[in-house]
Short mmCIF file of C-alpha atoms in Angstrom, two decimals:
data_model
loop_
_atom_site.label_atom_id
_atom_site.label_comp_id
_atom_site.label_asym_id
_atom_site.label_seq_id
_atom_site.Cartn_x
_atom_site.Cartn_y
_atom_site.Cartn_z
CA MET A 1 63.97 139.59 27.17
CA ALA A 2 67.37 137.95 27.06
CA ASP A 3 67.56 134.33 28.15
CA PRO A 4 69.58 133.06 31.10
CA MET A 5 73.24 131.97 30.90
CA ARG A 6 74.74 128.86 32.41
CA ILE A 7 77.81 129.53 34.55
CA ARG A 8 80.04 126.96 36.23
CA ALA A 9 82.88 128.13 38.46
CA THR A 10 85.12 125.53 40.08
CA ALA A 11 88.19 125.85 42.28
CA LYS A 12 90.98 123.99 40.47
CA ASP A 13 94.79 123.91 40.78
CA GLY A 14 94.93 126.98 43.03
CA GLY A 15 92.80 129.05 40.67
CA ILE A 16 89.21 129.29 39.51
CA ASN A 17 87.98 127.75 36.29
CA VAL A 18 84.92 129.47 34.81
CA LYS A 19 82.75 128.05 32.05
CA ILE A 20 79.98 130.17 30.58
CA LEU A 21 77.30 129.34 28.04
CA MET A 22 75.39 132.32 26.68
CA ALA A 23 72.06 132.20 24.86
CA HIS A 24 72.42 134.52 21.89
CA GLU A 25 71.64 134.44 18.18
CA MET A 26 75.00 136.02 17.22
CA GLU A 27 73.64 137.12 13.86
CA THR A 28 76.49 138.50 11.74
CA GLY A 29 74.49 140.91 9.56
CA GLN A 30 75.93 139.18 6.48
CA ARG A 31 73.11 136.70 5.95
CA LYS A 32 69.88 137.02 4.02
CA ASP A 33 66.51 135.48 4.87
CA SER A 34 64.48 133.31 2.49
CA ALA A 35 62.94 136.44 0.92
CA GLY A 36 66.42 137.79 0.14
CA LYS A 37 66.27 140.53 2.77
CA PRO A 38 69.40 141.03 4.89
CA ILE A 39 69.05 139.75 8.46
CA PRO A 40 70.10 142.61 10.76
CA ALA A 41 73.28 142.12 12.78
CA HIS A 42 72.69 141.10 16.38
CA PHE A 43 75.69 139.99 18.38
CA ILE A 44 77.38 140.33 21.74
CA THR A 45 79.91 143.16 21.80
CA HIS A 46 81.21 142.88 25.34
CA VAL A 47 81.53 140.27 28.09
CA SER A 48 82.61 141.05 31.59
CA ALA A 49 83.12 138.83 34.65
CA MET A 50 83.23 140.20 38.19
CA TRP A 51 84.52 138.53 41.35
CA GLN A 52 84.22 140.32 44.72
CA GLY A 53 83.61 143.65 42.97
CA LYS A 54 86.71 143.21 40.83
CA GLU A 55 86.69 142.66 37.10
CA VAL A 56 88.52 139.41 36.28
CA LEU A 57 87.64 139.30 32.60
CA SER A 58 86.77 141.94 30.04
CA ALA A 59 86.37 140.89 26.43
CA ASN A 60 85.37 142.74 23.27
CA TRP A 61 83.48 140.49 20.92
CA GLY A 62 82.43 140.69 17.29
CA PRO A 63 80.22 138.92 14.78
CA ALA A 64 82.69 136.09 14.14
CA ILE A 65 81.59 134.18 17.23
CA ALA A 66 79.05 131.36 16.80
CA LYS A 67 75.47 131.17 18.02
CA ASN A 68 74.98 130.29 21.71
CA PRO A 69 78.63 130.94 22.54
CA PHE A 70 80.74 129.07 25.06
CA LEU A 71 83.55 130.81 26.95
CA GLU A 72 86.03 129.26 29.36
CA PHE A 73 88.72 131.07 31.35
CA ASN A 74 90.78 130.79 34.54
CA PHE A 75 91.72 133.40 37.09
CA LYS A 76 93.87 133.43 40.21
CA GLY A 77 92.39 133.97 43.66
CA GLY A 78 88.85 133.11 44.68
CA LYS A 79 87.53 130.42 47.00
CA LYS A 80 84.58 128.12 47.27
CA GLY A 81 81.31 129.85 48.12
CA GLU A 82 82.31 133.21 46.63
CA LYS A 83 80.29 134.58 43.75
CA ILE A 84 81.01 135.34 40.11
CA GLN A 85 78.83 137.67 38.06
CA VAL A 86 78.90 137.63 34.29
CA THR A 87 77.36 140.30 32.07
CA TRP A 88 77.09 140.47 28.33
CA THR A 89 76.03 143.48 26.28
CA ASP A 90 75.05 143.32 22.62
CA ASN A 91 75.01 145.72 19.68
CA LYS A 92 71.35 146.56 20.36
CA GLY A 93 72.20 147.60 23.91
CA GLU A 94 70.56 144.53 25.43
CA LYS A 95 72.19 143.13 28.54
CA ARG A 96 72.01 140.06 30.70
CA THR A 97 73.69 139.38 34.03
CA ASP A 98 73.79 136.04 35.81
CA GLU A 99 75.56 134.86 38.91
CA ALA A 100 77.08 131.61 40.15
CA SER A 101 78.82 130.41 43.30
CA ILE A 102 82.29 128.94 43.11
CA ASN A 103 82.37 125.29 44.09
CA MET B 1 40.33 94.51 23.90
CA THR B 2 37.99 95.37 21.05
CA SER B 3 38.03 99.04 22.05
CA ILE B 4 41.84 99.05 21.83
CA LYS B 5 41.80 97.56 18.38
CA LEU B 6 39.10 99.92 17.26
CA ARG B 7 41.03 102.98 18.34
CA ALA B 8 44.12 101.91 16.41
CA VAL B 9 42.13 100.96 13.38
CA VAL B 10 40.22 104.23 13.30
CA ALA B 11 43.44 106.22 13.62
CA LEU B 12 45.18 104.19 10.97
CA PHE B 13 42.22 104.23 8.63
CA GLY B 14 42.58 107.99 8.53
CA LEU B 15 46.24 107.61 7.66
CA ALA B 16 45.52 104.97 5.03
CA LEU B 17 43.15 107.27 3.17
CA VAL B 18 45.68 110.03 2.80
CA CYS B 19 48.42 107.56 1.97
CA ALA B 20 46.31 105.97 -0.72
CA ALA B 21 45.98 109.38 -2.33
CA GLN B 22 49.73 109.86 -2.23
CA ALA B 23 50.48 106.37 -3.46
CA GLN B 24 49.63 107.36 -7.00
CA GLN B 25 52.74 109.50 -7.13
CA ALA B 26 54.83 106.74 -5.60
CA ALA B 27 58.29 106.46 -7.07
CA ALA B 28 59.68 102.93 -7.31
CA PRO B 29 59.09 101.75 -3.73
CA LYS B 30 61.06 98.51 -4.18
CA LYS B 31 64.18 100.39 -5.20
CA ALA B 32 64.18 102.55 -2.09
CA ALA B 33 63.90 99.47 0.08
CA THR B 34 66.84 97.69 -1.56
CA GLN B 35 69.00 100.78 -1.17
CA THR B 36 68.35 100.84 2.57
CA LYS B 37 69.35 97.20 2.78
CA LYS B 38 72.51 97.72 0.73
CA ALA B 39 73.70 100.51 2.97
CA ALA B 40 73.23 98.13 5.88
CA ASN B 41 76.01 95.88 4.63
CA SER B 42 78.73 98.57 4.81
CA SER B 43 81.07 98.80 7.80
CA PRO B 44 80.01 100.79 10.89
CA SER B 45 80.18 104.48 10.25
CA ALA B 46 83.45 106.18 11.17
CA ILE B 47 81.68 109.52 11.09
CA ALA B 48 79.33 108.38 13.84
CA ALA B 49 82.35 107.46 15.99
CA GLU B 50 83.95 110.86 15.36
CA PHE B 51 80.73 112.55 16.35
CA GLU B 52 80.67 110.59 19.60
CA LYS B 53 84.11 112.02 20.44
CA PHE B 54 82.87 115.51 19.72
CA ARG B 55 79.83 114.91 21.92
CA ASP B 56 82.07 113.80 24.80
CA ILE B 57 84.14 116.98 24.56
CA MET B 58 81.00 119.12 24.45
CA GLU B 59 79.39 117.35 27.39
CA ASP B 60 80.01 120.06 30.00
CA ALA B 61 79.44 122.86 27.52
CA SER B 62 76.24 121.54 25.99
CA PRO B 63 74.02 124.31 24.63
CA ALA B 64 71.08 122.11 25.71
CA GLU B 65 71.72 123.56 29.17
CA LEU B 66 70.68 126.99 27.95
CA PHE B 67 67.24 125.63 27.22
CA GLU B 68 67.19 123.87 30.56
CA ALA B 69 67.82 127.24 32.22
CA LYS B 70 65.19 128.94 30.07
CA GLY B 71 62.72 126.15 30.87
CA GLU B 72 63.33 126.55 34.60
CA GLU B 73 62.63 130.25 34.33
CA LEU B 74 59.42 129.55 32.41
CA TRP B 75 58.34 126.86 34.89
CA LYS B 76 58.60 129.21 37.87
CA MET B 77 57.34 132.42 36.26
CA LYS B 78 53.72 133.52 36.64
CA ARG B 79 52.44 133.63 33.06
CA GLY B 80 49.45 133.30 30.77
CA PRO B 81 45.88 134.64 31.02
CA LYS B 82 45.58 133.16 34.54
CA ASN B 83 48.92 134.59 35.66
CA ALA B 84 50.05 131.34 37.25
CA SER B 85 53.33 129.43 37.37
CA LEU B 86 53.62 125.72 36.54
CA GLU B 87 54.67 124.88 40.09
CA GLN B 88 51.23 123.34 40.68
CA CYS B 89 51.59 121.06 37.67
CA ASP B 90 51.49 117.35 38.49
CA LEU B 91 53.85 115.39 36.28
CA GLY B 92 52.87 112.14 37.93
CA GLN B 93 55.08 112.40 41.03
CA GLY B 94 52.88 114.90 42.90
CA ARG B 95 52.17 118.58 42.35
CA GLY B 96 55.27 120.53 41.44
CA VAL B 97 57.61 117.54 41.63
CA VAL B 98 59.91 117.64 38.63
CA LYS B 99 62.59 115.24 39.83
CA GLY B 100 62.36 111.85 38.18
CA ALA B 101 59.15 112.67 36.33
CA TYR B 102 60.56 112.46 32.80
CA VAL B 103 61.84 108.87 33.01
CA ARG B 104 58.42 107.77 34.32
CA MET B 105 56.41 109.15 31.42
CA PRO B 106 54.30 108.52 29.39
CA ARG B 107 51.89 107.54 32.17
CA TYR B 108 48.16 107.57 32.85
CA PHE B 109 46.76 110.75 34.40
CA ALA B 110 43.33 110.36 35.99
CA ASP B 111 42.52 114.10 35.86
CA ALA B 112 42.87 114.14 32.07
CA ASP B 113 41.82 110.49 31.67
CA GLN B 114 44.68 110.11 29.19
CA VAL B 115 48.11 108.56 28.87
CA MET B 116 50.46 111.51 28.43
CA ASP B 117 54.11 111.96 27.55
CA ALA B 118 56.08 114.82 29.12
CA GLU B 119 55.40 117.43 26.46
CA ARG B 120 51.72 116.56 26.25
CA ARG B 121 51.43 116.87 30.03
CA ILE B 122 53.26 120.21 30.06
CA VAL B 123 50.91 121.55 27.40
CA TYR B 124 47.96 120.23 29.45
CA CYS B 125 49.26 122.18 32.48
CA MET B 126 49.88 125.32 30.42
CA VAL B 127 46.25 125.13 29.29
CA THR B 128 44.59 124.20 32.58
CA LEU B 129 46.75 126.19 35.02
CA GLN B 130 47.94 129.15 32.97
CA GLY B 131 45.03 129.52 30.56
CA PHE B 132 47.00 129.21 27.32
CA LYS B 133 45.09 127.84 24.32
CA GLU B 134 46.23 124.50 22.93
CA ALA B 135 45.44 125.64 19.39
CA ASP B 136 47.86 128.57 19.82
CA LEU B 137 50.61 126.30 21.14
CA ALA B 138 50.06 123.95 18.20
CA LYS B 139 50.50 126.73 15.63
CA LYS B 140 54.31 126.73 15.66
CA PRO B 141 55.24 123.78 17.84
CA PHE B 142 58.80 123.17 16.59
CA SER B 143 61.99 125.19 16.81
CA SER B 144 63.06 127.12 13.74
CA GLY B 145 65.36 130.06 13.15
CA SER B 146 65.61 131.96 16.42
CA HIS B 147 62.24 130.67 17.66
CA THR B 148 62.13 128.02 20.38
CA PRO B 149 58.59 127.22 21.52
CA ASP B 150 58.12 127.41 25.30
CA PRO B 151 57.07 123.75 25.67
CA VAL B 152 60.42 122.71 24.14
CA SER B 153 62.39 124.62 26.79
CA LEU B 154 60.04 123.35 29.49
CA VAL B 155 60.40 119.72 28.47
CA THR B 156 64.19 120.19 28.42
CA TYR B 157 64.06 121.47 32.00
CA VAL B 158 61.85 118.58 33.10
CA ALA B 159 64.05 116.03 31.31
CA ALA B 160 67.20 117.46 32.90
CA ASN B 161 65.69 116.67 36.28
CA SER B 162 65.83 112.98 35.45
CA ARG B 163 69.52 113.04 34.53
CA GLY B 164 71.27 109.86 35.64
CA MET B 165 68.02 108.07 36.50
CA LYS B 166 66.67 104.75 35.26
CA ILE B 167 63.92 104.75 32.67
CA ALA B 168 60.81 103.27 34.27
CA VAL B 169 57.82 103.85 32.01
CA PRO B 170 54.88 102.38 33.95
CA GLN B 171 52.62 99.57 32.71
CA LYS B 172 50.41 99.18 35.79
CA HIS B 173 47.26 100.93 34.61
CA PRO B 174 45.22 99.18 31.90
CA ARG B 175 45.31 102.37 29.84
CA GLU B 176 49.11 102.33 29.94
CA ARG B 177 49.14 98.78 28.61
CA GLU B 178 46.63 99.80 25.98
CA ALA B 179 48.90 102.68 24.94
CA PHE B 180 51.80 100.23 24.61
CA ASN B 181 49.77 97.93 22.37
CA VAL B 182 48.47 100.72 20.19
CA GLY B 183 51.98 102.19 19.97
CA LYS B 184 53.34 98.84 18.89
CA GLU B 185 50.65 98.53 16.25
CA ILE B 186 51.41 102.00 14.86
CA PHE B 187 55.14 101.17 14.87
CA ASN B 188 54.55 98.12 12.68
CA TYR B 189 51.87 99.57 10.43
CA ARG B 190 53.06 99.67 6.82
CA ALA B 191 51.50 102.12 4.40
CA GLY B 192 52.21 105.10 2.23
CA PRO B 193 53.89 105.49 -1.16
CA TRP B 194 56.91 103.45 -0.02
CA ASP B 195 54.97 100.92 2.02
CA PHE B 196 57.18 101.77 5.01
CA SER B 197 56.54 101.40 8.72
CA CYS B 198 58.72 102.59 11.60
CA ASP B 199 59.85 98.99 11.74
CA THR B 200 61.24 99.17 8.18
CA CYS B 201 63.93 101.60 9.34
CA HIS B 202 64.08 100.82 13.08
CA GLY B 203 63.32 97.10 13.33
CA GLU B 204 66.73 95.69 12.47
CA SER B 205 70.25 96.37 13.77
CA GLY B 206 73.03 97.75 11.61
CA LEU B 207 70.91 99.74 9.15
CA ARG B 208 71.80 103.25 8.15
CA ILE B 209 70.78 106.01 5.75
CA ARG B 210 73.84 107.77 4.35
CA THR B 211 75.90 108.51 7.48
CA GLN B 212 72.96 108.18 9.86
CA ASP B 213 72.91 104.99 11.91
CA LEU B 214 69.39 103.80 12.45
CA PRO B 215 68.83 102.40 15.94
CA ASN B 216 66.86 99.17 16.21
CA LEU B 217 64.14 100.45 18.51
CA THR B 218 62.65 96.98 18.98
CA SER B 219 65.78 95.59 20.66
CA LYS B 220 66.26 95.96 24.43
CA LYS B 221 69.85 97.06 23.88
CA GLU B 222 69.30 99.79 21.30
CA ALA B 223 65.85 101.03 22.34
CA ILE B 224 67.56 103.52 24.64
CA ALA B 225 68.29 105.57 21.49
CA ALA B 226 64.70 106.78 21.63
CA PHE B 227 65.50 108.49 24.95
CA GLN B 228 69.23 109.18 25.06
CA SER B 229 70.23 112.74 24.14
CA TRP B 230 66.59 113.77 23.72
CA PRO B 231 65.55 116.53 24.01
CA GLY B 232 68.54 117.35 21.86
CA TYR B 233 70.41 120.38 20.63
CA ARG B 234 70.99 119.91 16.94
CA MET B 235 74.28 121.32 15.77
CA THR B 236 72.63 121.69 12.35
CA GLY B 237 71.01 125.09 12.67
CA GLY B 238 71.61 125.31 16.42
CA LEU B 239 68.07 124.26 17.30
CA MET B 240 66.68 122.56 20.37
CA HIS B 241 64.24 119.77 19.59
CA SER B 242 62.14 117.44 21.70
CA LEU B 243 61.13 113.85 20.90
CA GLN B 244 57.81 115.27 19.75
CA TRP B 245 59.69 116.77 16.82
CA ARG B 246 61.78 113.66 16.17
CA LEU B 247 58.77 111.40 15.90
CA ASN B 248 56.93 113.96 13.80
CA ASP B 249 59.89 114.11 11.44
CA CYS B 250 60.01 110.33 11.17
CA PHE B 251 56.34 110.30 10.13
CA ARG B 252 57.36 112.76 7.44
CA GLN B 253 60.33 110.62 6.36
CA GLN B 254 57.96 107.70 6.16
CA ARG B 255 55.78 109.79 3.83
CA PHE B 256 52.88 109.53 6.28
CA PRO B 257 50.61 112.44 7.17
CA GLU B 258 52.08 114.22 10.18
CA PRO B 259 50.31 113.56 13.49
CA GLY B 260 48.68 116.37 15.47
CA TYR B 261 50.80 118.21 18.04
CA VAL B 262 50.87 116.42 21.44
CA SER B 263 48.45 113.84 20.07
CA GLU B 264 47.50 110.48 21.49
CA THR B 265 49.40 108.83 18.63
CA ILE B 266 52.70 110.28 19.86
CA SER B 267 52.00 109.33 23.49
CA ASP B 268 51.17 105.77 22.43
CA LEU B 269 54.35 105.48 20.34
CA MET B 270 56.44 106.91 23.16
CA THR B 271 54.92 104.40 25.57
CA TYR B 272 55.95 101.57 23.25
CA LEU B 273 59.47 102.98 22.76
CA GLY B 274 59.82 103.87 26.45
CA VAL B 275 58.83 100.46 27.77
CA ASN B 276 61.35 98.87 25.38
CA ALA B 277 64.00 101.16 26.89
CA ASN B 278 63.06 100.49 30.53
CA GLY B 279 66.01 99.84 32.83
CA HIS B 280 68.50 101.93 30.85
CA VAL B 281 70.02 105.01 32.51
CA TYR B 282 68.95 108.33 31.01
CA LYS B 283 71.84 110.80 30.74
CA GLY B 284 69.73 113.92 30.25
CA PRO B 285 69.22 116.36 27.36
CA GLY B 286 72.08 116.18 24.89
CA ILE B 287 73.59 117.08 21.57
CA LYS B 288 72.53 115.76 18.21
CA ARG B 289 74.30 116.30 14.95
#
């Protein structure tokens, strides 16, 4: 089971600032374990953020992003108390969605 | 009083035996000691200052928070052979109260008749409430690779709920005072192939090993280092570690046999270190290099 994310959404300068921490190994597929066997690739391929049923961020990711990634972005619109949902999907088809209120 | 002494002596006698066996392979103990001292005379480490800047920037994006979130999930989830959550666990502030518990541990728990630090208490609750076996939890107690043991996430969650609070490790109960005294004795006990004690590396200000500054854990001012940023996310390897691991690793650095997982030895040491740090404000789980 995928582990929870940490999401912070704050109203700032007329927009919303969103900070997301994701728990993921982000294994590139290029590394070998101590026995010399390749470690299979396992990384997030897509991140999406929804606000009021509208997608405010859609990002395609690859193996070049570090373990336990951090993502920050801003969008226009949104007010305190409204909700943001973030979903990531990885190359094994695993998914995790978490939600946070704007404050 | 005699019973206190006896307990320390028995524990340390065990250590001494193993150390004596290792001492035969000892490599120039005097030399190692002079090198530590020499390093102490260099100017304060610029690298440490740079790392502090990095830590400041990372503060609101600390990966430690991921383990806090995971720990919260684990705390509230019904799990284990008894299919129970940990919400009935008493961390010393009443059943299920997590707030402020971390900065008031180690403490004496009458139900277990033991002085327990946070991780030891969590393991106790996992065993008594959820039916997990301590021997299983002790099999792989430290983070490695992609594996983070559940107690590590749980202790991170519990610690996060003391963020911004003053450290107040209690010394009311006689057993708590006993733990302090035994902890102090262990801290100062010299043995092993290098004839080191914790005090050798942590009993003086301004010492360092390579780029690592060694906090003087016996001084009121620096003793906070034993709490601050622990549990910590180590950038090296991206692993979350609790103090349990840190102390274990220092035993290893000291070339001592490693203590048992969530053992009395660790609780006693943490009591000693915690009382020295009393009054300082704990900032919550953090980042370590």
